mmCIF file of C-alpha atoms and ligand atoms in Angstrom:
data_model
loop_
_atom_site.group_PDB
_atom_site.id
_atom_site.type_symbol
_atom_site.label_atom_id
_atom_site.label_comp_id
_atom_site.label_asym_id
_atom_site.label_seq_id
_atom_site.Cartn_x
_atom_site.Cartn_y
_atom_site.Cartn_z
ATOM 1 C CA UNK A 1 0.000 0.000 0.000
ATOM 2 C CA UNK A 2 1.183 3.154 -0.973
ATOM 3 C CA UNK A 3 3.007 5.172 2.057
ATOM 4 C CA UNK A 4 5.407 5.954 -0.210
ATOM 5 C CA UNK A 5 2.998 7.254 -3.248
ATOM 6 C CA UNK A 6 1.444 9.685 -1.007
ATOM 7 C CA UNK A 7 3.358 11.585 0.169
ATOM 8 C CA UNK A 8 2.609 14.631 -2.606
ATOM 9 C CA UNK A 9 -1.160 14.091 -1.227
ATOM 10 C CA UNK A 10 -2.641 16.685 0.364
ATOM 11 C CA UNK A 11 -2.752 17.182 3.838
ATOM 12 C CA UNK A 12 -5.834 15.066 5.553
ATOM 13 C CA UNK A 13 -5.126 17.295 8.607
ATOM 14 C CA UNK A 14 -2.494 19.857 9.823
ATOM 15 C CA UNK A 15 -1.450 21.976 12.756
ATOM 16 C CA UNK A 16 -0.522 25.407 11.893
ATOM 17 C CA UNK A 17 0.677 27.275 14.408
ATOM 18 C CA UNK A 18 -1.010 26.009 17.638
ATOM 19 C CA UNK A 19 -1.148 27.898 20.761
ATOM 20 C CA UNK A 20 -2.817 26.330 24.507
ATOM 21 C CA UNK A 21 -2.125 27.673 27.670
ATOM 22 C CA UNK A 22 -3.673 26.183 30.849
ATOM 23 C CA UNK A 23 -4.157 28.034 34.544
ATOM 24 C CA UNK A 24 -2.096 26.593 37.595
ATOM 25 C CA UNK A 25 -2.553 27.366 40.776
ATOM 26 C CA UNK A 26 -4.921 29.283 42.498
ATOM 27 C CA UNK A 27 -5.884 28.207 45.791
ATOM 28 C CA UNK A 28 -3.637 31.408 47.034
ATOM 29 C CA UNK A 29 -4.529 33.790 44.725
ATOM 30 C CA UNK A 30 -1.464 32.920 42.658
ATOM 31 C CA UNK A 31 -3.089 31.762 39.164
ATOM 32 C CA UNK A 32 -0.384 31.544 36.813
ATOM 33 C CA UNK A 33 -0.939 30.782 32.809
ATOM 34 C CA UNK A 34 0.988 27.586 31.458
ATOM 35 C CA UNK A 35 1.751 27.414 27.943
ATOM 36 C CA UNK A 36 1.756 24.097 27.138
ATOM 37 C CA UNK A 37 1.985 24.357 23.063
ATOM 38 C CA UNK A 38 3.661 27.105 21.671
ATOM 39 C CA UNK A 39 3.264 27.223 18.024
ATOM 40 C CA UNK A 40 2.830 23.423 16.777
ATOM 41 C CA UNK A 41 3.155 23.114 13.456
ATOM 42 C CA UNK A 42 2.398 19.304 12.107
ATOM 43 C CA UNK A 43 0.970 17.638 9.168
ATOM 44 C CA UNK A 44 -0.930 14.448 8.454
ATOM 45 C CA UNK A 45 -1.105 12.867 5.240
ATOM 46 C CA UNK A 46 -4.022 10.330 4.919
ATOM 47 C CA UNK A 47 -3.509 6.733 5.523
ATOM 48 C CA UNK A 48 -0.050 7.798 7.264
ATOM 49 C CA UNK A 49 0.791 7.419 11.020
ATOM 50 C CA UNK A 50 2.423 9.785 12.837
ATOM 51 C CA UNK A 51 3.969 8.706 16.153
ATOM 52 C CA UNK A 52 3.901 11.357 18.561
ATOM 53 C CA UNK A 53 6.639 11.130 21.223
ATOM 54 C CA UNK A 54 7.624 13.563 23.895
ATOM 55 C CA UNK A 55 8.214 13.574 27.248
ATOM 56 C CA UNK A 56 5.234 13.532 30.309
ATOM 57 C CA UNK A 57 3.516 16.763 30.574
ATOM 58 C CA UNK A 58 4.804 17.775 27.361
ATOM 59 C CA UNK A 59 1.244 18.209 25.427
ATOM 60 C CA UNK A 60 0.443 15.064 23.986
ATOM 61 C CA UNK A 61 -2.322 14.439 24.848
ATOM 62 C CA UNK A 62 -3.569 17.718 24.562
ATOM 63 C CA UNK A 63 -2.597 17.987 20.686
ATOM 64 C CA UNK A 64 -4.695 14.868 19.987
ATOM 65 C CA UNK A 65 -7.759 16.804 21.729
ATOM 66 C CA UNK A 66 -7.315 19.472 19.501
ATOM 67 C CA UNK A 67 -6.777 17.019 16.406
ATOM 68 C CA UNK A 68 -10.213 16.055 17.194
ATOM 69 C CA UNK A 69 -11.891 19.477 17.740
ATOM 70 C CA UNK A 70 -12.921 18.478 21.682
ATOM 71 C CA UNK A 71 -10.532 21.592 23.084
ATOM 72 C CA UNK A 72 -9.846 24.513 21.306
ATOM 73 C CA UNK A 73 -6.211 25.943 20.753
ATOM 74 C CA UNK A 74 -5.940 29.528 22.272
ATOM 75 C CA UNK A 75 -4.342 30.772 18.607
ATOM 76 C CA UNK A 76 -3.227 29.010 15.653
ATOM 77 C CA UNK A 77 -5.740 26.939 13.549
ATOM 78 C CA UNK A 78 -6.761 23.147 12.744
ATOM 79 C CA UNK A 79 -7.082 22.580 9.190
ATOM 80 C CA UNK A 80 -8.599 19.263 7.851
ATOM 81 C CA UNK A 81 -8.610 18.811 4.444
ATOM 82 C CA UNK A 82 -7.591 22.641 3.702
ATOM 83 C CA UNK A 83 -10.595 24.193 5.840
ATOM 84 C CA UNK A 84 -10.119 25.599 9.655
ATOM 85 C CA UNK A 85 -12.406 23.758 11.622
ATOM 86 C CA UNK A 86 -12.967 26.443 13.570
ATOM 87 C CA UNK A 87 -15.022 28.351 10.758
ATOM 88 C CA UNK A 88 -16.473 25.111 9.135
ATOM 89 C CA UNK A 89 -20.649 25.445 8.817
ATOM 90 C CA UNK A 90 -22.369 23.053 11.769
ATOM 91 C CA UNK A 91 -22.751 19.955 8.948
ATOM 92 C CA UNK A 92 -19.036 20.536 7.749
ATOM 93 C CA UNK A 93 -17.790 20.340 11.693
ATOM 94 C CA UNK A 94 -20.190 17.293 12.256
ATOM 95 C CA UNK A 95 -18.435 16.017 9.123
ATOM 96 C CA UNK A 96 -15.380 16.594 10.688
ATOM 97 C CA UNK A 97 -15.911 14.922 14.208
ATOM 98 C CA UNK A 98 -16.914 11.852 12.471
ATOM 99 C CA UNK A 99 -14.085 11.258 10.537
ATOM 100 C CA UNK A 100 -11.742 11.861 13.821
ATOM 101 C CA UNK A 101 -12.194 9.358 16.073
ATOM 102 C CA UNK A 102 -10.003 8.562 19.550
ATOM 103 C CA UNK A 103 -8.892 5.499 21.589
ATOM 104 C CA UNK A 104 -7.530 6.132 24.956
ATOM 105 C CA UNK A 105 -5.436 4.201 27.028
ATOM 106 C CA UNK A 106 -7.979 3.471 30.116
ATOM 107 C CA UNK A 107 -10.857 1.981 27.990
ATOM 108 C CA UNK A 108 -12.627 1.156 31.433
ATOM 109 C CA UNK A 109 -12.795 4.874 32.053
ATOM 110 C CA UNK A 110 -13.624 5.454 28.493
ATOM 111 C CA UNK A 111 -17.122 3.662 28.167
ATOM 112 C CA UNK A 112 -20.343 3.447 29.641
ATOM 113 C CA UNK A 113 -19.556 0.339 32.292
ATOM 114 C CA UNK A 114 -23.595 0.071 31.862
ATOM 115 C CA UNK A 115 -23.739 -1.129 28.194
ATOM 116 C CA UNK A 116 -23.213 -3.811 26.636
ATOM 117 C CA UNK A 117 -19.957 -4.128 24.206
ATOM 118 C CA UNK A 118 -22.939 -4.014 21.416
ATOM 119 C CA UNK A 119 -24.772 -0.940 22.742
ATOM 120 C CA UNK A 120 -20.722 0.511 22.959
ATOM 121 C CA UNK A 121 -19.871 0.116 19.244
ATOM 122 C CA UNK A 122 -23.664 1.030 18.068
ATOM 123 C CA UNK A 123 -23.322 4.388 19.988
ATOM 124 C CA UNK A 124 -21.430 6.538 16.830
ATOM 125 C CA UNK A 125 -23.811 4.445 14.495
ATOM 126 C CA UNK A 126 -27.024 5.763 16.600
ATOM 127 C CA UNK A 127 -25.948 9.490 16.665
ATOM 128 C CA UNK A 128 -24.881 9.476 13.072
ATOM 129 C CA UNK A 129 -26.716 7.371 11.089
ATOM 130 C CA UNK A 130 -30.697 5.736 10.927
ATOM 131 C CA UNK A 131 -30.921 2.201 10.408
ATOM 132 C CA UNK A 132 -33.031 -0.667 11.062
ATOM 133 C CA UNK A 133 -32.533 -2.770 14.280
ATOM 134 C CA UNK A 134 -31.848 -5.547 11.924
ATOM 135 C CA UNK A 135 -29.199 -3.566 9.892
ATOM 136 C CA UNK A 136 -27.467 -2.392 13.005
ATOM 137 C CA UNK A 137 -27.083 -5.334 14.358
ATOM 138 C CA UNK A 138 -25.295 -6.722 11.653
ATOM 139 C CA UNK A 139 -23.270 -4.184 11.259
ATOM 140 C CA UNK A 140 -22.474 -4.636 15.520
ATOM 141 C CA UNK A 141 -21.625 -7.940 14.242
ATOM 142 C CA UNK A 142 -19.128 -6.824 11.756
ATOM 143 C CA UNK A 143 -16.591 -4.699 13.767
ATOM 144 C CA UNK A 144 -16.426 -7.244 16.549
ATOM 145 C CA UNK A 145 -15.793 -9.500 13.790
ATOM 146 C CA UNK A 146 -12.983 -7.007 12.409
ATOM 147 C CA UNK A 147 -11.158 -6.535 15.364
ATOM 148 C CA UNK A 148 -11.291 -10.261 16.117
ATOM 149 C CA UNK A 149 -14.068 -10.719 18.723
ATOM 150 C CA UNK A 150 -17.249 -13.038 18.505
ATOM 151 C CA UNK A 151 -20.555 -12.229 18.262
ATOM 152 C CA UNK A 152 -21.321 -13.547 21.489
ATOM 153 C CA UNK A 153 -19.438 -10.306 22.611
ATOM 154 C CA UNK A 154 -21.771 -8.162 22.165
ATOM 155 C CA UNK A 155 -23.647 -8.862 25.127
ATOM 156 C CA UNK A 156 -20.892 -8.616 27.351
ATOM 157 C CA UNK A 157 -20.242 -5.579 30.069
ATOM 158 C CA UNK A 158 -17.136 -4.145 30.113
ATOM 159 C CA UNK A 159 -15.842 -5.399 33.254
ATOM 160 C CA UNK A 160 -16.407 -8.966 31.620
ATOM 161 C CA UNK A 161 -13.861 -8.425 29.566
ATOM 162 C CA UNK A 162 -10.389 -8.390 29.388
ATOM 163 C CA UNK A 163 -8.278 -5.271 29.001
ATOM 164 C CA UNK A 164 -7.445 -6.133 25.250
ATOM 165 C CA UNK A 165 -10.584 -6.819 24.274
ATOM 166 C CA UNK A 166 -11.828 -3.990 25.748
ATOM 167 C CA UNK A 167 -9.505 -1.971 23.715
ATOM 168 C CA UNK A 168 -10.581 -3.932 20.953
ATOM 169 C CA UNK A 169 -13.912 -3.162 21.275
ATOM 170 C CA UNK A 170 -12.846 0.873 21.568
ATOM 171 C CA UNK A 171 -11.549 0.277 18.063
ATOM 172 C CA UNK A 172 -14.675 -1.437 16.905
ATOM 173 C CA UNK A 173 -16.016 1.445 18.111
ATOM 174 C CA UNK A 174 -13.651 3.932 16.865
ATOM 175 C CA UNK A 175 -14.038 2.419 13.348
ATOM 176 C CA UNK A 176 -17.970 2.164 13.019
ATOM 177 C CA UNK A 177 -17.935 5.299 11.031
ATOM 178 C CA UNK A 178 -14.947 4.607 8.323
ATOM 179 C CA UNK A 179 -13.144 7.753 9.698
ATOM 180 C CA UNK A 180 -10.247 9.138 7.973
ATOM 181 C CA UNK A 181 -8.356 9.333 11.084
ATOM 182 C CA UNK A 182 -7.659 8.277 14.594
ATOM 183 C CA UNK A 183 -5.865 9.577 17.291
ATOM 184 C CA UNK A 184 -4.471 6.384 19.931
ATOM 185 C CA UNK A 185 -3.366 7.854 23.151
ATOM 186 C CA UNK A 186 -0.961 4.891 24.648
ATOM 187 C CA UNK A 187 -3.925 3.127 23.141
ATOM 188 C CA UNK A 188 -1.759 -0.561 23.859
ATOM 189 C CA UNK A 189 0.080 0.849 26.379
ATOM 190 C CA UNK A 190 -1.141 -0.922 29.360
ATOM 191 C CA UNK A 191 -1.449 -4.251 27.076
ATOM 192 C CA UNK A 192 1.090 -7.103 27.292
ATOM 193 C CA UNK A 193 3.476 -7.736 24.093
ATOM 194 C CA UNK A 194 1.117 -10.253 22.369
ATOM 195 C CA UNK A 195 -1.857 -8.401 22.645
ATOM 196 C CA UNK A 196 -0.249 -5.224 21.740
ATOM 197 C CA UNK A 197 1.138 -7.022 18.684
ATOM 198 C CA UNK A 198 -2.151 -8.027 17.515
ATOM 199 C CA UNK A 199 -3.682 -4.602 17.949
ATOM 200 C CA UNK A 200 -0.673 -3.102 15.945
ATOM 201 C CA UNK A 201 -1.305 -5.908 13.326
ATOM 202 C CA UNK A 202 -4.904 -4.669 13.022
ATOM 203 C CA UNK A 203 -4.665 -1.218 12.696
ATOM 204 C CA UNK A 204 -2.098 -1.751 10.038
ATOM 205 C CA UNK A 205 -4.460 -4.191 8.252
ATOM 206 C CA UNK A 206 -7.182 -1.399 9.111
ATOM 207 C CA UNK A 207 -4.436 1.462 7.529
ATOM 208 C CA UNK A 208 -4.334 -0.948 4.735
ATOM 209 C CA UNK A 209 -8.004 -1.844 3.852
ATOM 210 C CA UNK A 210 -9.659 2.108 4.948
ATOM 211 C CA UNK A 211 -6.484 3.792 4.288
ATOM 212 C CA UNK A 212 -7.148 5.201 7.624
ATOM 213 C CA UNK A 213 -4.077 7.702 9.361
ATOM 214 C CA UNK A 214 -3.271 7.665 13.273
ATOM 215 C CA UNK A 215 -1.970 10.041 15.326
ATOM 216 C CA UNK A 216 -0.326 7.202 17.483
ATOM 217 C CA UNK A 217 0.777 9.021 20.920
ATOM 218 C CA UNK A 218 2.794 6.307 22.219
ATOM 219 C CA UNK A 219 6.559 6.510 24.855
ATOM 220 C CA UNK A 220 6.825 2.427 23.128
ATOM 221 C CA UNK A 221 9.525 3.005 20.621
ATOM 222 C CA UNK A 222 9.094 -0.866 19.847
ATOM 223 C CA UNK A 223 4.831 -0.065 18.963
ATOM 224 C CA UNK A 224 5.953 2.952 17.171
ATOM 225 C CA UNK A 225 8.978 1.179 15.300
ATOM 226 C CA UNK A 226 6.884 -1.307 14.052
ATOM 227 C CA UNK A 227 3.697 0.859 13.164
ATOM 228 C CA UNK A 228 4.805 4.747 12.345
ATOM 229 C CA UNK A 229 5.707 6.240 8.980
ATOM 230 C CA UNK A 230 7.012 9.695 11.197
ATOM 231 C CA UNK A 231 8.107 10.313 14.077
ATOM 232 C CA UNK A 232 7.341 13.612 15.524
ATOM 233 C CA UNK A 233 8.924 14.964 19.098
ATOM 234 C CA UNK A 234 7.181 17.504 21.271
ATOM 235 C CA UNK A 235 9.505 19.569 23.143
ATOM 236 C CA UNK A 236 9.362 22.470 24.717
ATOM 237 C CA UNK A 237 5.750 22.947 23.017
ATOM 238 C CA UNK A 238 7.178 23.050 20.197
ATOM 239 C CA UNK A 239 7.662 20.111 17.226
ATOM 240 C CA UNK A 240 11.707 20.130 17.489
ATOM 241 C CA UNK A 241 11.741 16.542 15.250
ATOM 242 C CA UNK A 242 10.150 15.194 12.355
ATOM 243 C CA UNK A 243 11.694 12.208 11.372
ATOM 244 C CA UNK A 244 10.486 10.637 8.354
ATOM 245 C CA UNK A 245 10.957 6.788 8.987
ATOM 246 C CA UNK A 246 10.608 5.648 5.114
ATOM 247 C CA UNK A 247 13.999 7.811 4.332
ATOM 248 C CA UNK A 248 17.328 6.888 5.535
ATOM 249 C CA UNK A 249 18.796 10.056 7.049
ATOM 250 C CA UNK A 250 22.006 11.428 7.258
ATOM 251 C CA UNK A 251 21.573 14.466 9.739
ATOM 252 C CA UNK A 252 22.099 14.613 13.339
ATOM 253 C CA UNK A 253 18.922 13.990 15.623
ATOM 254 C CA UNK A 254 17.575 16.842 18.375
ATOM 255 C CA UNK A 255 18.616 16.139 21.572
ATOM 256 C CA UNK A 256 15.355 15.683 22.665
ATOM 257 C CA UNK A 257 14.539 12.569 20.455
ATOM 258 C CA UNK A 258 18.039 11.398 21.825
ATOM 259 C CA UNK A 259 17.100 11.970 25.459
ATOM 260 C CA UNK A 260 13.623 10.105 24.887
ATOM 261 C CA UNK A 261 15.205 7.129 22.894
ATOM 262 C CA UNK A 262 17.908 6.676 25.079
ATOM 263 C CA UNK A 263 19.516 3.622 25.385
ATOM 264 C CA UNK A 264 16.236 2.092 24.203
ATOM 265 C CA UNK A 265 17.793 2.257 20.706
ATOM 266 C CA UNK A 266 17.667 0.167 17.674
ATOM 267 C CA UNK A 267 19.057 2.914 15.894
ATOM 268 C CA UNK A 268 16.504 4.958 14.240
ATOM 269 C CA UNK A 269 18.734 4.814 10.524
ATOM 270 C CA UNK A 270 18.474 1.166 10.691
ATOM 271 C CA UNK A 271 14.327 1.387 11.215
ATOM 272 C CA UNK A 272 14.605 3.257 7.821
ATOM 273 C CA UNK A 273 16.429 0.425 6.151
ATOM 274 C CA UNK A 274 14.364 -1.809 7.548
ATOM 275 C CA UNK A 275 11.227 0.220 6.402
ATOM 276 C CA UNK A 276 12.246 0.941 3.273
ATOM 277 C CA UNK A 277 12.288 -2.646 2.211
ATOM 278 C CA UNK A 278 9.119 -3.302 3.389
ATOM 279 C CA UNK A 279 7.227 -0.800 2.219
ATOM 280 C CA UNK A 280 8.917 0.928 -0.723
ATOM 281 C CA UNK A 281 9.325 -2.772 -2.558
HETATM 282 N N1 ATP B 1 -7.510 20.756 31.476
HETATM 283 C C1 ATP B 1 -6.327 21.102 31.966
HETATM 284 N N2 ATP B 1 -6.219 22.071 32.910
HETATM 285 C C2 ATP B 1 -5.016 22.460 33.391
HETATM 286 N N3 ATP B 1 -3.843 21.940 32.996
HETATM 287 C C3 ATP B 1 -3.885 20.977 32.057
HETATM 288 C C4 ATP B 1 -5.111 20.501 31.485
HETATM 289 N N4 ATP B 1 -4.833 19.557 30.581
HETATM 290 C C5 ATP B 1 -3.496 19.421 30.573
HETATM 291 N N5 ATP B 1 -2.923 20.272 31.444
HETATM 292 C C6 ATP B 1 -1.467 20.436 31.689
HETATM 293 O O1 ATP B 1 -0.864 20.533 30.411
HETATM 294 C C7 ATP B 1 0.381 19.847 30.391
HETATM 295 C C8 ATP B 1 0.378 18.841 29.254
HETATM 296 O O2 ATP B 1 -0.542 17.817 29.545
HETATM 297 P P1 ATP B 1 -0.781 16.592 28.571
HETATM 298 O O3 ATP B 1 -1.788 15.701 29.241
HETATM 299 O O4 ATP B 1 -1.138 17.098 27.231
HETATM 300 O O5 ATP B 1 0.672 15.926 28.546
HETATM 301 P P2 ATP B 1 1.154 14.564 27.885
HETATM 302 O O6 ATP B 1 2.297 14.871 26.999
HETATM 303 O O7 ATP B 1 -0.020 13.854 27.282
HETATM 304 O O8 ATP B 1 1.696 13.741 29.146
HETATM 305 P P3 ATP B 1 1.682 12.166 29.452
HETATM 306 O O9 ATP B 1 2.749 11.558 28.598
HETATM 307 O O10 ATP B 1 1.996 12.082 30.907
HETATM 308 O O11 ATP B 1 0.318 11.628 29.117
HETATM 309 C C9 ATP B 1 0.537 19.235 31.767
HETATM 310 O O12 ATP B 1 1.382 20.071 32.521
HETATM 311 C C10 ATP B 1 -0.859 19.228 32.336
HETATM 312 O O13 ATP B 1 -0.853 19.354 33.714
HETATM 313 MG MG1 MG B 2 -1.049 12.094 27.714
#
């Protein structure tokens, strides 16, 4: 699949120039403003993954929030396909939202613990689309299917189920409305190796089939090895590093990619090698 043909494509969506400050303090009259991003510039081609990697506290997780239009940047502007979400028309913005979906780490905290896995995944299909009970069904069926759970599933609770399948039925979730992108925040994080590597594996058969892009927030070098086509580094609140993992590269890294990467290295050169035969064959 083409990561290498489309790269001239146009931008699916792109920070330019993002701004967020949050309030500290208070509780003696000493409220302070905390600039968290201070100019973020990024872009994100479609079906490409961008691996997001920066230190705790950096901003991480407060990009992908305003990747997906839930917080608003204090200046700069979100542009997805061209257009600043921030002046789209109600139907364009609605448009928007449903082609940006999320997976968080804690999928416990992140669904109703008093549906069913069914009622979970039909939740996006209820708001944005009218079908029959028959037809939704099915379709339930389908994405548990996809991201290899039974049928049976869907009338399991949350806490019946595991912590990888209940990520796995976030991405069922997450995918019910063929969006364009998805932002993962340490979405396999808290998963052991297998189950991580079968989540990986599905996404990039998902990337593959829906051409769908991530914003994959992830400290896992390993997940992000395997999975990203760039890696970005948030520093400072600033982008210092955008290393495109499909070139080899001769220049010198920012010491802040070097400080995160550590001694945790294969060295990044030889994921490029490695990359470029598998995807540029
Ligand atoms: N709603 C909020 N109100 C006040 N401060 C906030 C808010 N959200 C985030 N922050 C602050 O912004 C900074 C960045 O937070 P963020 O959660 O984006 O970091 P992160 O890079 O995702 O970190 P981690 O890797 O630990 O998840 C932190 O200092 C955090 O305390
Ligand atoms: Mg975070």
């Amino acid at each position: 699949m083409g990561t290498c043909e489309k790269k001239d494509a146009m931008d699916l969506l792109k920070f330019d120039g993002i701004h967020k400050s949050y309030t500290r303090g208070g509780m003696f009259g000493d409220r302070q403003r905390h600039a968290v991003l201070k100019g973020v510039h990024l872009s994100i081609a479609p079906g490409s993954c961008i691996g997001l990697l920066g230190r705790s506290g950096s901003g991480k997780s407060t990009l992908g929030r305003i990747a997906l239009g839930i917080e608003a940047p204090d200046a700069g502007t979100v542009l997805y396909d061209g257009a600043a979400i921030d002046q789209m028309p109600a139907a364009r913005f609605r448009d928007f939202r449903r082609n940006n979906q999320v997976v968080f780490q804690n999928s416990l905290g992140s669904v109703n613990p008093r549906f069913t896995a069914g009622q979970i995944v039909a939740e996006p299909l209820k708001n944005f689309k009218s079908s029959t009970a028959a037809a939704l069904k099915e379709k339930i069926n389908d994405l548990l299917t996809q991201v290899g759970l039974r049928r049976e599933d869907a009338d399991k609770y949350p806490h019946q189920f595991s912590g990888g399948e209940l990520q796995r039925v976030c991405i069922a979730r997450a995918i019910a409305l063929n969006p364009r992108l998805i932002v993962l925040d340490e979405a396999v994080s808290s998963l052991d190796m297998v189950v991580q590597s079968r989540i990986i594996d599905l996404l990039m058969a998902l990337r593959d089939a829906a051409g769908i892009a991530y914003l994959f927030i992830s400290h896992d070098l390993r997940v992000l090895a395997k999975i990203a086509d760039r890696l970005a580094v948030l520093h400072d609140g600033r982008i210092v590093e955008d290393v495109d993992l499909t070139e080899p590269r001769q220049q010198a890294y920012h010491p802040a990619l070097i400080e995160l990467i550590g001694a945790v290295l294969p060295p990044i050169s030889e994921w490029s090698k490695r990359r470029n035969e598998a995807i540029c064959v």
